[in-house]
XYZ file of C-alpha atoms in Angstrom:
632
model
C 31.067 -11.555 -21.323
C 34.389 -13.256 -22.156
C 37.150 -13.819 -19.598
C 40.637 -13.999 -20.926
C 43.010 -15.906 -18.691
C 46.712 -15.155 -18.427
C 47.667 -17.423 -21.064
C 45.275 -15.654 -23.424
C 46.404 -11.922 -22.819
C 48.254 -10.287 -25.926
C 51.663 -8.741 -25.734
C 52.347 -5.512 -27.548
C 55.826 -3.956 -27.070
C 58.425 -2.261 -29.562
C 56.226 -2.638 -32.409
C 55.413 -6.355 -31.921
C 51.999 -7.810 -31.286
C 51.436 -11.349 -30.179
C 48.480 -13.482 -29.553
C 49.581 -16.781 -31.096
C 48.763 -20.457 -29.925
C 46.355 -18.962 -27.351
C 43.439 -21.473 -28.130
C 40.973 -18.328 -28.150
C 37.302 -19.432 -27.620
C 35.218 -19.904 -30.692
C 32.434 -17.924 -29.026
C 32.124 -14.474 -30.186
C 35.836 -14.128 -31.589
C 35.200 -10.579 -32.473
C 36.443 -9.420 -29.122
C 39.447 -8.777 -30.820
C 38.001 -5.607 -32.006
C 38.504 -4.230 -28.421
C 42.283 -4.380 -28.717
C 43.756 -0.976 -30.247
C 46.161 -1.813 -33.050
C 48.595 0.649 -32.996
C 49.827 2.089 -36.194
C 53.267 1.712 -34.854
C 52.842 -2.082 -34.999
C 55.160 -3.658 -37.367
C 54.914 -7.558 -36.406
C 51.272 -9.180 -35.734
C 51.158 -12.743 -34.941
C 47.456 -14.076 -34.044
C 48.122 -17.408 -35.678
C 47.066 -20.725 -34.167
C 43.815 -19.645 -32.861
C 39.964 -20.212 -33.506
C 39.383 -16.925 -35.371
C 36.941 -16.763 -38.436
C 37.471 -14.598 -41.460
C 34.460 -12.791 -40.620
C 36.148 -11.557 -37.361
C 39.829 -11.225 -38.555
C 39.589 -9.363 -41.871
C 37.277 -6.474 -41.090
C 39.348 -5.842 -37.917
C 42.709 -6.083 -39.660
C 42.094 -3.834 -42.740
C 40.369 -1.018 -40.906
C 43.160 -0.897 -38.171
C 46.466 -0.936 -39.739
C 48.402 -0.742 -42.959
C 52.002 -0.277 -41.634
C 52.580 -4.068 -40.703
C 55.765 -5.617 -41.983
C 55.192 -9.133 -40.660
C 51.697 -10.593 -40.552
C 50.940 -14.288 -39.575
C 47.276 -15.491 -39.513
C 47.982 -19.113 -40.063
C 46.284 -22.006 -38.576
C 42.770 -19.917 -38.106
C 39.490 -20.672 -39.657
C 40.100 -18.401 -42.817
C 37.645 -19.363 -45.569
C 36.787 -18.290 -49.279
C 39.211 -17.058 -51.569
C 42.218 -14.466 -50.550
C 40.753 -10.877 -49.952
C 41.876 -8.110 -52.526
C 42.396 -6.144 -49.435
C 45.667 -7.451 -48.692
C 47.057 -5.365 -51.807
C 46.667 -2.015 -49.571
C 49.283 -3.294 -46.941
C 52.125 -2.122 -49.024
C 54.494 -2.345 -46.139
C 54.404 -6.220 -45.727
C 57.496 -8.094 -46.032
C 56.008 -11.187 -44.759
C 52.606 -12.885 -44.998
C 51.523 -16.322 -43.577
C 48.121 -17.685 -44.363
C 49.057 -21.119 -43.932
C 47.005 -24.069 -42.453
C 43.463 -22.874 -43.237
C 40.748 -23.503 -45.464
C 41.237 -20.791 -48.316
C 40.231 -21.876 -51.810
C 40.759 -20.441 -55.417
C 43.850 -19.159 -56.963
C 46.503 -16.843 -56.059
C 45.453 -13.219 -56.883
C 47.474 -11.084 -59.417
C 47.974 -8.378 -56.848
C 50.766 -10.192 -55.000
C 52.796 -9.588 -58.209
C 52.715 -5.975 -57.412
C 53.725 -5.973 -53.489
C 57.215 -4.685 -54.087
C 58.252 -5.362 -50.281
C 57.253 -8.738 -50.098
C 59.817 -11.213 -49.312
C 58.078 -14.201 -47.648
C 54.638 -15.529 -49.032
C 53.232 -18.705 -46.858
C 50.031 -20.139 -48.340
C 50.630 -23.830 -47.681
C 48.084 -26.309 -46.202
C 45.085 -24.621 -47.755
C 42.673 -25.633 -50.683
C 44.164 -23.555 -53.229
C 43.806 -24.888 -56.703
C 44.520 -24.146 -60.503
C 47.153 -24.582 -62.936
C 50.549 -23.724 -61.369
C 51.639 -21.976 -64.477
C 49.008 -19.249 -63.841
C 50.155 -18.886 -60.342
C 53.839 -17.968 -61.514
C 52.443 -15.905 -64.123
C 50.359 -13.797 -61.359
C 53.552 -13.374 -59.224
C 55.607 -12.685 -62.196
C 53.770 -9.929 -63.435
C 55.370 -7.233 -61.305
C 58.002 -6.075 -58.905
C 57.527 -9.289 -56.363
C 59.501 -11.344 -58.661
C 62.721 -9.493 -57.550
C 61.937 -9.377 -53.976
C 60.462 -12.862 -53.110
C 62.988 -15.008 -51.199
C 60.493 -17.443 -49.570
C 57.608 -19.003 -51.183
C 55.466 -21.955 -49.374
C 52.858 -23.511 -51.735
C 52.962 -27.048 -50.419
C 49.870 -29.072 -49.422
C 47.605 -27.690 -52.038
C 45.973 -28.608 -55.153
C 47.964 -27.026 -57.672
C 48.286 -28.945 -61.136
C 50.518 -28.964 -64.334
C 54.209 -28.937 -64.934
C 56.578 -26.416 -63.405
C 56.996 -23.397 -65.616
C 60.045 -21.077 -66.353
C 60.967 -19.859 -62.886
C 64.131 -17.926 -63.843
C 62.958 -14.291 -63.120
C 63.007 -15.125 -59.115
C 66.427 -13.937 -58.762
C 66.169 -13.647 -54.921
C 64.227 -17.000 -54.101
C 66.084 -19.075 -51.627
C 63.380 -21.311 -50.384
C 60.768 -22.997 -52.640
C 58.500 -25.514 -51.270
C 55.920 -27.133 -53.855
C 55.431 -30.551 -52.157
C 52.249 -32.491 -51.830
C 50.420 -31.023 -55.116
C 49.503 -32.462 -58.381
C 52.210 -31.400 -60.120
C 53.751 -33.411 -63.160
C 55.785 -33.318 -66.314
C 59.518 -32.466 -66.039
C 61.547 -30.373 -64.127
C 62.094 -26.965 -66.021
C 65.572 -25.989 -66.477
C 65.095 -22.461 -65.168
C 65.475 -23.751 -61.764
C 69.438 -23.888 -62.488
C 69.108 -19.984 -62.692
C 67.956 -19.516 -59.346
C 71.333 -18.919 -57.992
C 70.360 -18.078 -54.385
C 68.117 -21.262 -53.970
C 68.940 -22.947 -50.646
C 65.763 -25.347 -50.099
C 63.809 -27.147 -52.651
C 60.719 -29.384 -51.940
C 59.257 -31.142 -54.975
C 58.038 -34.331 -53.022
C 54.593 -35.878 -53.055
C 53.870 -34.935 -56.570
C 53.651 -36.845 -60.094
C 57.046 -36.049 -61.598
C 57.692 -39.250 -63.867
C 60.898 -38.098 -66.063
C 64.604 -38.947 -65.476
C 66.572 -36.034 -63.688
C 68.609 -34.176 -66.075
C 72.225 -33.749 -65.538
C 72.192 -30.016 -65.273
C 69.669 -30.396 -62.128
C 72.327 -31.709 -59.984
C 74.721 -28.388 -60.531
C 72.237 -26.902 -57.901
C 73.505 -29.149 -55.318
C 76.529 -27.160 -53.962
C 74.126 -24.241 -52.847
C 71.203 -26.382 -51.578
C 70.942 -27.123 -47.901
C 67.745 -29.286 -48.280
C 66.632 -31.226 -51.432
C 63.373 -33.473 -51.323
C 62.235 -35.310 -54.444
C 60.554 -38.091 -52.472
C 57.318 -39.839 -53.356
C 57.255 -39.308 -57.030
C 57.828 -41.411 -60.006
C 61.346 -40.247 -61.105
C 63.582 -42.934 -62.628
C 67.028 -43.179 -64.034
C 70.449 -43.533 -62.220
C 72.430 -41.097 -59.853
C 75.645 -39.303 -60.728
C 78.411 -39.228 -58.525
C 77.003 -37.059 -55.643
C 79.964 -36.721 -53.649
C 81.501 -34.473 -56.592
C 78.296 -32.603 -57.189
C 77.839 -31.761 -53.484
C 81.463 -30.225 -52.824
C 81.233 -30.189 -49.002
C 81.967 -26.666 -48.464
C 78.549 -25.700 -47.547
C 78.278 -25.496 -43.659
C 75.747 -27.974 -42.377
C 75.900 -29.865 -45.721
C 72.823 -30.873 -47.762
C 70.066 -32.973 -46.736
C 68.876 -35.210 -49.586
C 65.547 -37.151 -49.437
C 64.786 -39.287 -52.649
C 62.654 -42.124 -51.059
C 59.965 -43.800 -52.793
C 60.935 -43.239 -56.543
C 62.226 -45.543 -59.268
C 65.918 -44.921 -59.041
C 68.076 -47.660 -60.249
C 71.702 -49.033 -60.585
C 74.276 -49.098 -57.960
C 74.544 -46.473 -55.331
C 77.146 -43.805 -56.135
C 79.446 -42.160 -53.565
C 77.562 -39.854 -51.408
C 78.412 -36.471 -50.033
C 80.396 -36.753 -46.863
C 78.649 -33.908 -45.124
C 75.052 -34.557 -45.654
C 73.445 -34.867 -42.337
C 70.254 -36.753 -43.862
C 70.400 -39.295 -46.587
C 67.398 -41.240 -47.439
C 67.186 -43.689 -50.561
C 64.552 -45.836 -49.247
C 62.285 -47.538 -51.515
C 63.757 -47.421 -54.919
C 65.566 -49.960 -57.006
C 69.189 -49.613 -56.152
C 71.243 -52.696 -56.567
C 75.064 -54.114 -55.761
C 76.884 -53.589 -52.831
C 77.547 -50.822 -50.525
C 81.273 -51.112 -50.370
C 81.603 -47.594 -51.258
C 80.935 -46.582 -47.726
C 84.505 -47.888 -46.782
C 85.894 -45.050 -49.159
C 84.500 -42.381 -46.866
C 87.064 -41.328 -44.177
C 85.122 -38.600 -42.415
C 81.602 -37.763 -42.369
C 78.949 -35.986 -40.408
C 75.824 -38.214 -41.328
C 72.981 -38.488 -38.859
C 70.660 -40.677 -40.830
C 71.465 -43.019 -43.703
C 68.436 -45.153 -44.856
C 68.837 -47.499 -47.588
C 65.984 -49.724 -46.947
C 63.722 -51.561 -49.396
C 66.060 -51.792 -52.114
C 67.888 -54.535 -54.011
C 71.274 -54.255 -52.457
C 73.290 -57.499 -51.613
C 76.661 -58.546 -50.491
C 78.165 -58.344 -46.995
C 77.902 -55.502 -44.514
C 81.083 -53.101 -44.757
C 83.315 -53.508 -41.975
C 84.455 -50.001 -41.894
C 82.156 -48.067 -39.364
C 84.792 -46.517 -37.221
C 84.139 -43.194 -39.178
C 80.435 -43.348 -38.694
C 80.264 -42.120 -35.149
C 77.831 -39.128 -36.020
C 74.911 -41.613 -37.146
C 71.799 -41.706 -35.314
C 69.827 -44.034 -37.639
C 70.965 -46.706 -40.066
C 68.322 -48.651 -41.917
C 69.123 -51.623 -43.870
C 65.664 -53.225 -43.841
C 64.332 -55.512 -46.748
C 67.404 -56.083 -48.943
C 69.587 -59.057 -49.692
C 72.774 -58.548 -47.406
C 74.700 -61.474 -46.598
C 77.057 -62.566 -43.588
C 77.446 -61.544 -40.101
C 77.264 -58.279 -38.542
C 80.710 -56.849 -38.748
C 82.495 -56.194 -35.258
C 83.057 -52.490 -36.396
C 79.422 -51.727 -35.779
C 80.370 -51.456 -32.220
C 81.874 -47.899 -33.092
C 78.436 -46.423 -33.730
C 78.533 -44.950 -30.423
C 75.664 -42.495 -31.032
C 73.395 -44.855 -32.864
C 69.639 -44.846 -31.783
C 68.070 -46.722 -34.469
C 69.915 -49.946 -36.268
C 67.427 -51.791 -38.194
C 68.810 -54.695 -40.260
C 65.268 -56.506 -40.527
C 64.519 -58.954 -43.577
C 67.840 -59.583 -44.953
C 69.895 -62.872 -45.026
C 72.276 -62.277 -42.233
C 73.601 -64.933 -40.034
C 75.819 -65.752 -37.012
C 75.660 -64.653 -33.300
C 75.399 -61.215 -32.380
C 78.730 -59.718 -32.070
C 79.567 -58.603 -28.276
C 80.836 -55.227 -29.619
C 77.200 -54.322 -30.370
C 77.414 -53.578 -26.340
C 78.943 -50.337 -26.982
C 75.770 -49.095 -28.564
C 74.564 -48.189 -25.300
C 72.335 -45.058 -26.784
C 70.234 -47.465 -28.897
C 66.535 -47.017 -28.970
C 65.454 -49.309 -31.743
C 67.022 -52.735 -32.512
C 65.383 -54.511 -35.053
C 67.231 -57.784 -36.334
C 64.119 -59.653 -37.315
C 63.605 -61.875 -40.200
C 67.307 -63.171 -40.698
C 69.184 -66.353 -39.881
C 70.931 -65.317 -36.632
C 71.328 -68.107 -33.802
C 72.782 -68.495 -30.398
C 71.305 -67.641 -27.098
C 69.834 -64.084 -26.622
C 73.003 -62.107 -25.392
C 72.668 -61.039 -21.424
C 74.230 -57.660 -22.297
C 71.281 -56.573 -24.215
C 69.468 -56.346 -20.840
C 72.520 -55.252 -18.770
C 73.878 -52.322 -21.131
C 71.154 -51.428 -23.645
C 68.848 -50.222 -21.053
C 67.278 -47.300 -23.365
C 65.829 -49.856 -25.793
C 62.227 -48.987 -26.676
C 62.001 -51.465 -29.294
C 63.838 -54.989 -29.491
C 62.655 -57.379 -32.196
C 64.630 -60.631 -32.768
C 61.513 -62.336 -34.450
C 62.096 -65.099 -37.042
C 65.572 -66.151 -36.388
C 67.267 -69.239 -34.775
C 67.828 -67.988 -31.327
C 67.679 -70.807 -28.891
C 68.163 -71.317 -24.882
C 66.197 -69.716 -22.236
C 64.997 -65.830 -21.979
C 67.842 -64.445 -19.632
C 66.478 -62.683 -16.566
C 68.678 -59.713 -17.498
C 66.064 -58.673 -20.148
C 63.981 -57.536 -17.510
C 66.246 -54.567 -17.029
C 64.458 -52.940 -20.072
C 62.216 -50.479 -18.202
C 61.609 -48.464 -21.349
C 60.869 -51.296 -23.600
C 57.302 -51.009 -25.401
C 57.862 -53.539 -28.182
C 59.407 -57.038 -27.422
C 59.300 -59.306 -30.158
C 61.044 -62.762 -29.679
C 58.544 -64.744 -31.890
C 59.281 -67.695 -34.193
C 62.526 -68.703 -32.543
C 63.552 -71.909 -30.686
C 63.566 -70.398 -27.241
C 62.885 -72.686 -24.341
C 62.351 -72.657 -20.420
C 59.866 -70.533 -18.934
C 58.680 -67.259 -19.012
C 60.392 -65.012 -16.656
C 58.416 -63.666 -13.648
C 60.165 -60.498 -13.661
C 58.691 -59.331 -16.891
C 56.387 -56.956 -14.773
C 59.675 -54.609 -14.549
C 58.716 -53.464 -18.176
C 57.576 -50.360 -16.812
C 56.642 -48.746 -19.923
C 54.095 -51.675 -20.628
C 52.515 -50.943 -17.522
C 51.187 -47.244 -18.477
C 47.748 -47.464 -20.038
C 48.346 -43.850 -21.648
C 51.255 -42.680 -23.700
C 52.220 -39.125 -24.605
C 53.815 -39.544 -27.968
C 52.105 -41.667 -30.826
C 55.472 -41.618 -32.757
C 59.016 -42.919 -32.255
C 61.398 -40.760 -34.131
C 64.325 -38.311 -34.080
C 64.195 -34.520 -35.204
C 67.267 -32.353 -36.231
C 66.994 -28.768 -36.915
C 68.598 -28.095 -40.829
C 69.780 -24.526 -41.485
C 68.085 -23.394 -44.464
C 69.074 -19.666 -44.491
C 70.678 -17.408 -42.029
C 67.536 -16.454 -40.428
C 65.363 -19.711 -40.892
C 65.593 -23.396 -40.117
C 63.572 -26.477 -40.758
C 63.182 -29.690 -38.504
C 63.882 -32.996 -40.210
C 61.765 -35.796 -38.569
C 62.736 -39.040 -39.006
C 60.126 -41.646 -37.878
C 60.869 -45.250 -36.894
C 58.523 -47.901 -38.645
C 58.272 -51.593 -37.542
C 56.451 -54.624 -39.123
C 54.235 -56.374 -36.262
C 52.304 -59.721 -36.584
C 48.893 -59.616 -34.907
C 46.181 -62.370 -35.354
C 47.861 -63.786 -38.380
C 48.614 -60.698 -40.374
C 51.620 -58.470 -40.539
C 51.190 -54.563 -40.626
C 53.554 -51.609 -40.568
C 53.233 -49.203 -37.753
C 54.851 -45.778 -37.915
C 52.781 -42.676 -37.283
C 51.210 -44.828 -34.194
C 54.134 -47.015 -33.084
C 54.663 -45.053 -29.969
C 51.146 -46.011 -28.944
C 51.946 -49.770 -29.523
C 52.519 -51.854 -26.389
C 53.604 -55.492 -27.624
C 55.052 -58.632 -26.252
C 55.175 -61.350 -28.684
C 56.915 -64.559 -27.604
C 54.807 -66.776 -29.886
C 55.975 -69.923 -31.887
C 58.943 -71.020 -29.735
C 59.451 -73.840 -27.089
C 58.303 -72.164 -23.860
C 56.943 -74.175 -21.277
C 55.422 -73.789 -17.833
C 52.758 -71.797 -16.412
C 52.002 -68.154 -17.647
C 53.213 -66.109 -14.747
C 50.558 -63.905 -12.984
C 53.065 -61.132 -12.995
C 52.230 -60.475 -16.612
C 48.964 -59.157 -15.573
C 50.850 -56.278 -14.244
C 51.352 -55.086 -17.839
C 48.022 -53.383 -18.015
C 49.224 -51.018 -20.980
C 49.716 -53.842 -23.177
C 47.803 -53.647 -26.717
C 49.097 -57.135 -27.902
C 50.240 -60.175 -25.984
C 50.873 -63.331 -28.078
C 52.030 -66.672 -26.263
C 50.465 -68.883 -29.010
C 52.051 -71.935 -30.453
C 54.422 -72.943 -27.289
C 54.121 -75.721 -24.698
C 52.631 -73.569 -21.893
C 50.387 -75.397 -19.154
C 47.996 -74.426 -16.302
C 45.044 -72.335 -16.108
C 44.598 -69.087 -18.110
C 44.191 -65.880 -15.933
C 44.106 -63.106 -18.793
C 43.202 -62.631 -22.309
C 45.642 -63.415 -24.674
C 46.307 -65.430 -27.734
C 46.613 -68.987 -26.439
C 46.274 -71.493 -29.568
C 48.873 -74.219 -29.746
C 49.444 -74.656 -26.092
C 47.829 -78.318 -25.744
C 48.325 -78.356 -22.028
C 46.446 -74.992 -21.149
C 43.032 -75.517 -19.187
C 40.203 -73.563 -17.833
C 37.695 -71.298 -19.669
C 37.335 -70.118 -22.439
C 38.897 -73.651 -23.333
C 37.074 -76.942 -23.155
C 39.927 -78.221 -21.383
C 38.839 -78.248 -17.664
C 41.656 -77.996 -14.998
C 42.002 -80.729 -12.496
C 40.527 -78.751 -9.943
C 37.499 -77.802 -12.016
C 36.857 -81.396 -12.773
C 36.455 -82.567 -9.086
C 33.678 -79.693 -8.549
C 30.381 -80.935 -8.880
C 28.786 -80.005 -12.196
C 25.606 -77.944 -12.478
C 22.619 -79.669 -12.402
C 23.490 -82.816 -10.769
C 20.944 -84.789 -8.746
C 23.317 -85.709 -5.626
C 22.178 -84.683 -2.103
C 24.359 -81.881 -1.757
C 23.139 -78.230 -2.542
C 24.439 -76.928 -5.898
C 25.173 -73.298 -6.698
C 21.794 -72.996 -8.445
C 20.081 -74.311 -5.381
C 22.111 -71.674 -3.004
C 20.998 -68.753 -5.516
C 17.367 -70.011 -5.215
C 17.581 -69.896 -1.363
C 18.660 -66.566 -1.553
C 16.047 -65.070 -3.875
C 13.008 -65.138 -1.299
C 9.415 -63.221 -0.794
C 11.270 -61.307 2.009
C 13.988 -59.982 -0.458
C 11.324 -58.335 -2.817
C 9.373 -56.888 -0.051
C 12.933 -55.323 1.441
C 13.868 -54.323 -2.075
C 10.450 -52.351 -2.601
C 10.559 -50.629 0.933
C 14.185 -49.599 0.616
C 13.425 -47.903 -2.611
C 10.381 -45.948 -1.339
C 12.274 -44.980 1.847
C 15.465 -43.699 0.102
C 13.635 -42.115 -2.786
C 11.069 -40.146 -0.736
C 13.412 -39.660 2.220
C 15.494 -37.395 0.032
C 13.364 -36.007 -3.033
C 10.261 -35.465 -0.295
C 12.437 -33.474 1.798
C 13.767 -31.278 -1.044
C 10.125 -30.569 -2.119
C 8.868 -29.518 1.347
C 11.838 -27.406 2.379
C 12.452 -24.430 -0.067
C 15.985 -23.438 1.486
C 17.215 -26.908 1.387
C 16.198 -27.379 -2.176
C 17.840 -24.110 -3.102
C 20.988 -24.931 -1.568
C 20.999 -28.375 -3.199
C 20.690 -27.176 -6.720
C 22.972 -24.305 -5.946
C 25.448 -27.133 -5.143
C 24.896 -29.047 -8.308
C 25.200 -25.855 -10.513
C 28.454 -25.099 -8.534
C 29.741 -28.504 -9.317
C 28.887 -28.177 -12.963
C 30.580 -24.993 -13.416
C 33.766 -26.298 -11.753
C 34.089 -29.318 -13.665
C 33.354 -27.175 -16.948
C 36.295 -24.757 -15.892
C 38.630 -27.519 -15.061
C 38.153 -29.158 -18.232
C 38.245 -26.151 -20.328
C 41.701 -25.179 -18.985
C 43.117 -28.601 -19.245
C 41.828 -29.042 -22.804
C 43.218 -25.875 -23.857
C 46.563 -27.040 -22.474
C 46.686 -30.325 -24.037
C 45.881 -28.324 -27.380
C 48.814 -26.318 -26.955
C 50.899 -29.078 -25.886
C 50.029 -31.088 -28.972
C 50.448 -28.242 -31.579
C 53.899 -27.388 -30.153
């Protein structure tokens, strides 16, 4: 018998039937046969459960053919797409995403004249993409289809002629094995608003006609391909009249040349990891904008940072990492009142940190590592930027003491001050880093999400994940999808002296603690990297502490009792006799009573069974809650 808790009880009202994200038990999922699917049901959502094809399909195809919206995604659907779907002639939306469906896309979809939305993403579907389009173009669906999700499959070949899909608004073909050139028929999709071609193998240059799509698009993603060439003036192609602007992601390609003027109303601009060169002075020609994310990292950009940030107060993320920028941080960066991530890592910047940055009080991530900044670490970082999660000032020329004000950074998870000239003692108040005292963290990433309006009825979330380079045991690694799990304190390669404060032992959540290559002294009380501190003493080092040197060593022949002698005096024949007697009395005193007394025996085992059931129920309920939480 299956018991369904309140969280699993389905809802059916006004033509809707919802049983999604319920973590239905995998045992005997055919229980859904007991639910009477009324012929009046128009919306059916049983996604995100553990239901296999053998239970879902027979129940579904025998109960109703009047459904308009059907979502079976995130279940255990296997094999090919059943032909029986062609009899559901009223379907307007069909989602079979995130399962293990195989084979191609059947021809019958081409004759489903009411179908507007088809979601088959995150499966194992394969074949030539030209055959997919041919199957969908053979009937009336070519005129009705508005949304097509085919991403994260294994389709191959070039993109064929698509001009017949006159109603198409959203086309997601990312993370397949498509190649070749982009067919000009895309320019005929007059209603297209969202286009994702990222994660494929397109290699050619982008033809000029392609950018004529821009004024209609709300989302364009060409990232992770091998596209080359130069960009046109995007501020002219994206005319700025579209509500919400156009989010543009062309990262990880081979675009080159200077960065042209960019559209002022694009919320996301990601040009990371290309070959753009020259300065970014074009930013000063933009008087107003609605940018949230600007990522120009890992290019060949040079010159000074522009001093015109007054009109960029909507920026959440500014990433100029791994370029060749020179000079100082301009004072106008203090006008970035809403900035969450400021990343200037690995450039050639110099000077002291401008006090105007204290106005960026919303900062979560500040990475200024691998530059030539100097001066003392400003006290206002700890006094005002108290929302910081990541602070990296590594590999610069900062000097002076570590100010106690840094101890106010209660949310800090990564503090990297390594490879500087910092002196003095390690503050004892470092145990105020509350986030480093937690052994368990809830979110594996550090990022920022924003909703993008794709069509009047739908929206997408664009998630920008923060990445960070951290050095551990001599190697530098990038953390992105797991950065939220990292708890790191790195003070290595400085001129710190004195003892290691015992308060650091309160930071039990630390994954990496590096104090190497300093002038620290005294005993080691915790497991850390300690190399290069010549005055440290105590195990596991060969250098003994003074109080250890005065203690008689093991095995000496003086008249006093050694530790070994004391241990030998404790293990006497009486000890072994007591050990044996204690075992027999304890064992038979309990087990013998249970063997002789039936009622006690039954009571004892009933108690054990009850405890087992209680533990199982509590565990099952909590696991189900966690699964729903992580999937949400």
